[in-house]
Amino acid sequence: MSTTHPLGIDVGGTGIKGAPVDLRTGEFAADRLRIDTPKESTPDAVADVIEKIVDHFKDLVGEQPIGVTLPSVVTHGVVRSAANIDQSWIGTNVEELLQGRLGRPATVLNDADAAGVGELRFGAARNTEGLVLVSTLGTGIGSALLNKGQLVPNSELGHLEIDGHDAESKASSAAKDREELSWEDWAARLQRYYSHVEDLLWPDLIVVGGGVSKKADKFLPLLHLRAPIVAAQLRNAAGIVGAAYEAVESAKAEGTHRE
Ligand code: BGC
């Protein structure tokens, strides 16, 4: 019998990306497939795309579990917030929706939480004891809190109110692009943001992810914080890897996982 792998799928504002993940190494077991996010990104339209991705990888995935990330608060499979996606997601039980569509269970979690788990298991947060904050800079600001190797889900630190503003509206990488900020000006906003977060939580390490982390050398050296602040190592793969990892953990917890 050939080896099968769990599938991770990352639902973003512009693209839905999936790949089977080899959890022995944290690497993709096949090239990633990306499909544009439908213009009207309702739960049904996104579920259609997820079905296509699952179908594309069906031989490599076999009966292995599926993990899906969303840019939302997700509790017990139900979406609770929709800052940068269609409002019709709120209240949707995505785990039930996908179970109905795919005929098999799927684990659904917040995108930054998934990236945090990826970095914790295979990336920049691997060897840190204590509290790690993984912060993703993109359209919004995502956050994952990992304490002694355990995820504390849905921390949503991108929406802290700072100086009268929703933090992500001023400090996300979308805000940098929108306002055409220089690296220095954006770094000043990040400094304000991360020092505030640091005063609240005292993390031992801050890991910065999101697409812009490819250019970490342009802005991380401008930041001065108590904790070390480093770039994510898995980059945009972190969400897919973390989702696949969490899917296997859920299957193990439910006693349905087969190696
Ligand atoms: C959402 C979070 C998400 C982050 C990154 C924020 O606007 O509230 O749930 O993790 O964007 O996508």
mmCIF file with all atom_site columns, C-alpha atoms and ligand atoms in Angstrom, residues 11 70-74 81-84 110-113 136-143 154 156 158-159 166 168, ligand 1:
data_model
loop_
_atom_site.group_PDB
_atom_site.id
_atom_site.type_symbol
_atom_site.label_atom_id
_atom_site.label_alt_id
_atom_site.label_comp_id
_atom_site.label_asym_id
_atom_site.label_entity_id
_atom_site.label_seq_id
_atom_site.pdbx_PDB_ins_code
_atom_site.Cartn_x
_atom_site.Cartn_y
_atom_site.Cartn_z
_atom_site.occupancy
_atom_site.B_iso_or_equiv
_atom_site.pdbx_formal_charge
_atom_site.auth_seq_id
_atom_site.auth_comp_id
_atom_site.auth_asym_id
_atom_site.auth_atom_id
_atom_site.pdbx_PDB_model_num
ATOM   1  C CA . VAL A 1 11  ? -8.622  29.561 2.835  1.00 0.00 ? 11  VAL A CA 1
ATOM   2  C CA . LEU A 1 70  ? -10.255 30.258 7.867  1.00 0.00 ? 70  LEU A CA 1
ATOM   3  C CA . PRO A 1 71  ? -9.460  33.917 8.631  1.00 0.00 ? 71  PRO A CA 1
ATOM   4  C CA . SER A 1 72  ? -12.036 33.820 11.423 1.00 0.00 ? 72  SER A CA 1
ATOM   5  C CA . VAL A 1 73  ? -12.647 32.911 15.012 1.00 0.00 ? 73  VAL A CA 1
ATOM   6  C CA . VAL A 1 74  ? -13.702 29.251 14.966 1.00 0.00 ? 74  VAL A CA 1
ATOM   7  C CA . SER A 1 81  ? -16.256 36.294 13.155 1.00 0.00 ? 81  SER A CA 1
ATOM   8  C CA . ALA A 1 82  ? -15.624 37.455 9.596  1.00 0.00 ? 82  ALA A CA 1
ATOM   9  C CA . ALA A 1 83  ? -13.304 40.474 9.544  1.00 0.00 ? 83  ALA A CA 1
ATOM   10 C CA . ASN A 1 84  ? -12.014 39.943 5.993  1.00 0.00 ? 84  ASN A CA 1
ATOM   11 C CA . ASN A 1 110 ? -8.285  29.918 12.585 1.00 0.00 ? 110 ASN A CA 1
ATOM   12 C CA . ASP A 1 111 ? -5.586  30.635 9.951  1.00 0.00 ? 111 ASP A CA 1
ATOM   13 C CA . ALA A 1 112 ? -3.077  32.204 12.346 1.00 0.00 ? 112 ALA A CA 1
ATOM   14 C CA . ASP A 1 113 ? -3.596  29.394 14.858 1.00 0.00 ? 113 ASP A CA 1
ATOM   15 C CA . THR A 1 136 ? 0.814   36.952 10.784 1.00 0.00 ? 136 THR A CA 1
ATOM   16 C CA . LEU A 1 137 ? 0.921   40.190 8.811  1.00 0.00 ? 137 LEU A CA 1
ATOM   17 C CA . GLY A 1 138 ? -1.318  40.239 5.736  1.00 0.00 ? 138 GLY A CA 1
ATOM   18 C CA . THR A 1 139 ? -4.744  41.665 4.918  1.00 0.00 ? 139 THR A CA 1
ATOM   19 C CA . GLY A 1 140 ? -5.353  41.503 8.646  1.00 0.00 ? 140 GLY A CA 1
ATOM   20 C CA . ILE A 1 141 ? -3.134  40.723 11.620 1.00 0.00 ? 141 ILE A CA 1
ATOM   21 C CA . GLY A 1 142 ? -3.519  37.180 12.875 1.00 0.00 ? 142 GLY A CA 1
ATOM   22 C CA . SER A 1 143 ? -2.194  35.837 16.157 1.00 0.00 ? 143 SER A CA 1
ATOM   23 C CA . ASN A 1 154 ? -8.639  32.406 18.781 1.00 0.00 ? 154 ASN A CA 1
ATOM   24 C CA . GLU A 1 156 ? -7.398  37.670 17.842 1.00 0.00 ? 156 GLU A CA 1
ATOM   25 C CA . GLY A 1 158 ? -4.893  41.913 15.588 1.00 0.00 ? 158 GLY A CA 1
ATOM   26 C CA . HIS A 1 159 ? -8.056  43.594 16.816 1.00 0.00 ? 159 HIS A CA 1
ATOM   27 C CA . ASP A 1 166 ? -8.375  48.572 15.453 1.00 0.00 ? 166 ASP A CA 1
ATOM   28 C CA . GLU A 1 168 ? -4.776  45.743 12.066 1.00 0.00 ? 168 GLU A CA 1
HETATM 29 C C1 . BGC B 2 .   ? -9.154  37.979 11.674 1.00 0.00 ? 1   BGC B C1 1
HETATM 30 C C2 . BGC B 2 .   ? -8.402  36.793 12.246 1.00 0.00 ? 1   BGC B C2 1
HETATM 31 C C3 . BGC B 2 .   ? -7.375  36.285 11.242 1.00 0.00 ? 1   BGC B C3 1
HETATM 32 C C4 . BGC B 2 .   ? -6.488  37.416 10.764 1.00 0.00 ? 1   BGC B C4 1
HETATM 33 C C5 . BGC B 2 .   ? -5.522  36.971 9.686  1.00 0.00 ? 1   BGC B C5 1
HETATM 34 C C6 . BGC B 2 .   ? -8.164  39.028 11.232 1.00 0.00 ? 1   BGC B C6 1
HETATM 35 O O1 . BGC B 2 .   ? -8.860  40.113 10.671 1.00 0.00 ? 1   BGC B O1 1
HETATM 36 O O2 . BGC B 2 .   ? -10.021 38.525 12.659 1.00 0.00 ? 1   BGC B O2 1
HETATM 37 O O3 . BGC B 2 .   ? -9.306  35.772 12.597 1.00 0.00 ? 1   BGC B O3 1
HETATM 38 O O4 . BGC B 2 .   ? -6.594  35.290 11.852 1.00 0.00 ? 1   BGC B O4 1
HETATM 39 O O5 . BGC B 2 .   ? -7.275  38.479 10.247 1.00 0.00 ? 1   BGC B O5 1
HETATM 40 O O6 . BGC B 2 .   ? -6.191  36.473 8.573  1.00 0.00 ? 1   BGC B O6 1
#
